C-alpha positions as YAML, in Angstrom:
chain: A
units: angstrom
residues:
- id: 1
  name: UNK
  ca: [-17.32, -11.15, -2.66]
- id: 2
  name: UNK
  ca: [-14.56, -13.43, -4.23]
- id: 3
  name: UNK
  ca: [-13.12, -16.40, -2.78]
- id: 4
  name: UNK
  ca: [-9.75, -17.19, -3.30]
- id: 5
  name: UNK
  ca: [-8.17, -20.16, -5.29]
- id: 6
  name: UNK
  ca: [-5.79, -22.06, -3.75]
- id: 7
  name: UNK
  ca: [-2.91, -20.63, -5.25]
- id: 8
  name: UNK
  ca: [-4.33, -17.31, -3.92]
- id: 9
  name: UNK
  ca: [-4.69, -18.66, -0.50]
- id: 10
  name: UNK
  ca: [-1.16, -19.73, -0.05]
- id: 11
  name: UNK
  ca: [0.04, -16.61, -1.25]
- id: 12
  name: UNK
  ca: [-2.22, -14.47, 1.18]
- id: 13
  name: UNK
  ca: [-1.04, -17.47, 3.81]
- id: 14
  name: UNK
  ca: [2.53, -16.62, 3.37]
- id: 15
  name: UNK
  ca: [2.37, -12.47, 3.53]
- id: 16
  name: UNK
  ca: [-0.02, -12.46, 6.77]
- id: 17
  name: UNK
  ca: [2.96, -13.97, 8.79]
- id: 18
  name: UNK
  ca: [3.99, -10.72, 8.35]
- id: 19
  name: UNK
  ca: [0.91, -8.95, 10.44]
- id: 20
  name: UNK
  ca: [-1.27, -6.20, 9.76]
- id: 21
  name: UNK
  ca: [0.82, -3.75, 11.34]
- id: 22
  name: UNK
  ca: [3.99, -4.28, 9.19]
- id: 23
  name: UNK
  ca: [2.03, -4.99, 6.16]
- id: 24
  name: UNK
  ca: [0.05, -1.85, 6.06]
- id: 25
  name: UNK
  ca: [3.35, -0.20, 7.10]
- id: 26
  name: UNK
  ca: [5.17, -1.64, 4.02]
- id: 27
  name: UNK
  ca: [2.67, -2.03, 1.71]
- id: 28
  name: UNK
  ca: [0.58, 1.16, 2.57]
- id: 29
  name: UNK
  ca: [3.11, 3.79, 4.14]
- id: 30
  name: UNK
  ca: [6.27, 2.86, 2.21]
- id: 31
  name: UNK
  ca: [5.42, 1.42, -0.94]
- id: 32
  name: UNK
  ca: [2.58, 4.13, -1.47]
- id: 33
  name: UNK
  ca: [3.71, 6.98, 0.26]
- id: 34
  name: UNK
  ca: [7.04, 6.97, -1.04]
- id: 35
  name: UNK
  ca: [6.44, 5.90, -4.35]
- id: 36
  name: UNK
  ca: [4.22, 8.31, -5.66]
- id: 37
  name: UNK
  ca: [5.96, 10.81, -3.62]
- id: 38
  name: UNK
  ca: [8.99, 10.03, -5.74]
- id: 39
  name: UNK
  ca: [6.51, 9.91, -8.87]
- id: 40
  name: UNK
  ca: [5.15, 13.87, -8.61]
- id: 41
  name: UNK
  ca: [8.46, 15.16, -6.82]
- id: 42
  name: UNK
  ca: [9.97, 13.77, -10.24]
- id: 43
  name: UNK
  ca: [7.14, 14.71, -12.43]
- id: 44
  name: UNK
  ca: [7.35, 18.55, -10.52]
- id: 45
  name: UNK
  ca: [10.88, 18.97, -11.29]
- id: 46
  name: UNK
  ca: [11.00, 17.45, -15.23]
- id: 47
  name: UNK
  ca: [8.13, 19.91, -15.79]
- id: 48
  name: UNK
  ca: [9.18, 23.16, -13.67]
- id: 49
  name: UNK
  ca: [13.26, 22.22, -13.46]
- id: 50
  name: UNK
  ca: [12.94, 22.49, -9.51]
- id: 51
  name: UNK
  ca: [11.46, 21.08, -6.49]
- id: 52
  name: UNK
  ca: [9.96, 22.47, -3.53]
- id: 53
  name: UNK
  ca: [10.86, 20.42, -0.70]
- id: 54
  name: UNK
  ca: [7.62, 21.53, 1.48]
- id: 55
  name: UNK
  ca: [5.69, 19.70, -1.13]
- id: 56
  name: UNK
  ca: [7.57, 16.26, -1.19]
- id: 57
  name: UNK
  ca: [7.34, 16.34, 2.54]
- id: 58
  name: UNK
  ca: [3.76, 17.23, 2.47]
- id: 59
  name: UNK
  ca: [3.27, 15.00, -0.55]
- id: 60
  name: UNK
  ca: [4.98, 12.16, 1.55]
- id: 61
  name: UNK
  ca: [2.24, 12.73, 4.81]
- id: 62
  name: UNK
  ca: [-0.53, 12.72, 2.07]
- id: 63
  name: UNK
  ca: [0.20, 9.54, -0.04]
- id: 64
  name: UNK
  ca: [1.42, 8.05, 3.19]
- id: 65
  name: UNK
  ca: [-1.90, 8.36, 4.89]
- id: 66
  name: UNK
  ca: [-3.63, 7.38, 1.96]
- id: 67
  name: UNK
  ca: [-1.51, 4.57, 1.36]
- id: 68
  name: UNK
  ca: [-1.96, 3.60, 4.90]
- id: 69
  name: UNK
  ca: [-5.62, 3.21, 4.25]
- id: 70
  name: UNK
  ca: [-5.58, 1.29, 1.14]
- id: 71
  name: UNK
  ca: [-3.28, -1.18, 2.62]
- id: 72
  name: UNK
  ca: [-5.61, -1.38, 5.87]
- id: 73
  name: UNK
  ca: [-8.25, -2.02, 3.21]
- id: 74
  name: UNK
  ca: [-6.80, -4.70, 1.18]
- id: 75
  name: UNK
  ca: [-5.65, -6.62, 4.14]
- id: 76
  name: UNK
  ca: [-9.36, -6.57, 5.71]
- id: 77
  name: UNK
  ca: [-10.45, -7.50, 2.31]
- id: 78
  name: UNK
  ca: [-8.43, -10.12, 1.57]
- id: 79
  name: UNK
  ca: [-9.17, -11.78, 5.22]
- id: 80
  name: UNK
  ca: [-12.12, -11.78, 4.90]
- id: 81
  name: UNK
  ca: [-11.85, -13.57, 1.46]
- id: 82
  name: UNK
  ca: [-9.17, -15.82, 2.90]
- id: 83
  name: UNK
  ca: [-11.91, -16.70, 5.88]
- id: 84
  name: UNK
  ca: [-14.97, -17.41, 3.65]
- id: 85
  name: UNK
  ca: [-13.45, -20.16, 1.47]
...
């Protein structure tokens, strides 16, 4: 495992005041779920000139929950890294 820099430890510094909760939340639900959700449910209807919207909601609960765990991932990580230096 990595330590961080110092420049990398003010940064983490400043986006933990936000919590774990509303990071994974942001970082996880939002900006993964409904980015990629927006990504395929664009990609679905340049390629078949329609969209289904079943699939973006079930799209959004997939890349959501993914996302969710990613972001739970990175912020463990990056304690941890933020901990050890």
């Amino acid at each position: 495992m990595s330590h961080m820099n110092e420049q990398q430890a003010n940064k983490w510094r400043k986006t933990r005041t936000m919590g774990k909760a509303k990071y994974v939340m942001y970082y996880g639900v939002l900006l993964w779920g409904v980015l990629l959700t927006a990504i395929f449910t664009g990609l679905e209807l340049l390629t078949q000139s329609v969209y289904n919207v079943s699939w973006m909601y079930i799209r959004l609960a997939v890349f959501g929950s993914v996302g969710f765990f990613i972001a739970n991932f990175r912020w463990e990580s990056r304690e941890k890294r933020f901990q050890s230096r």
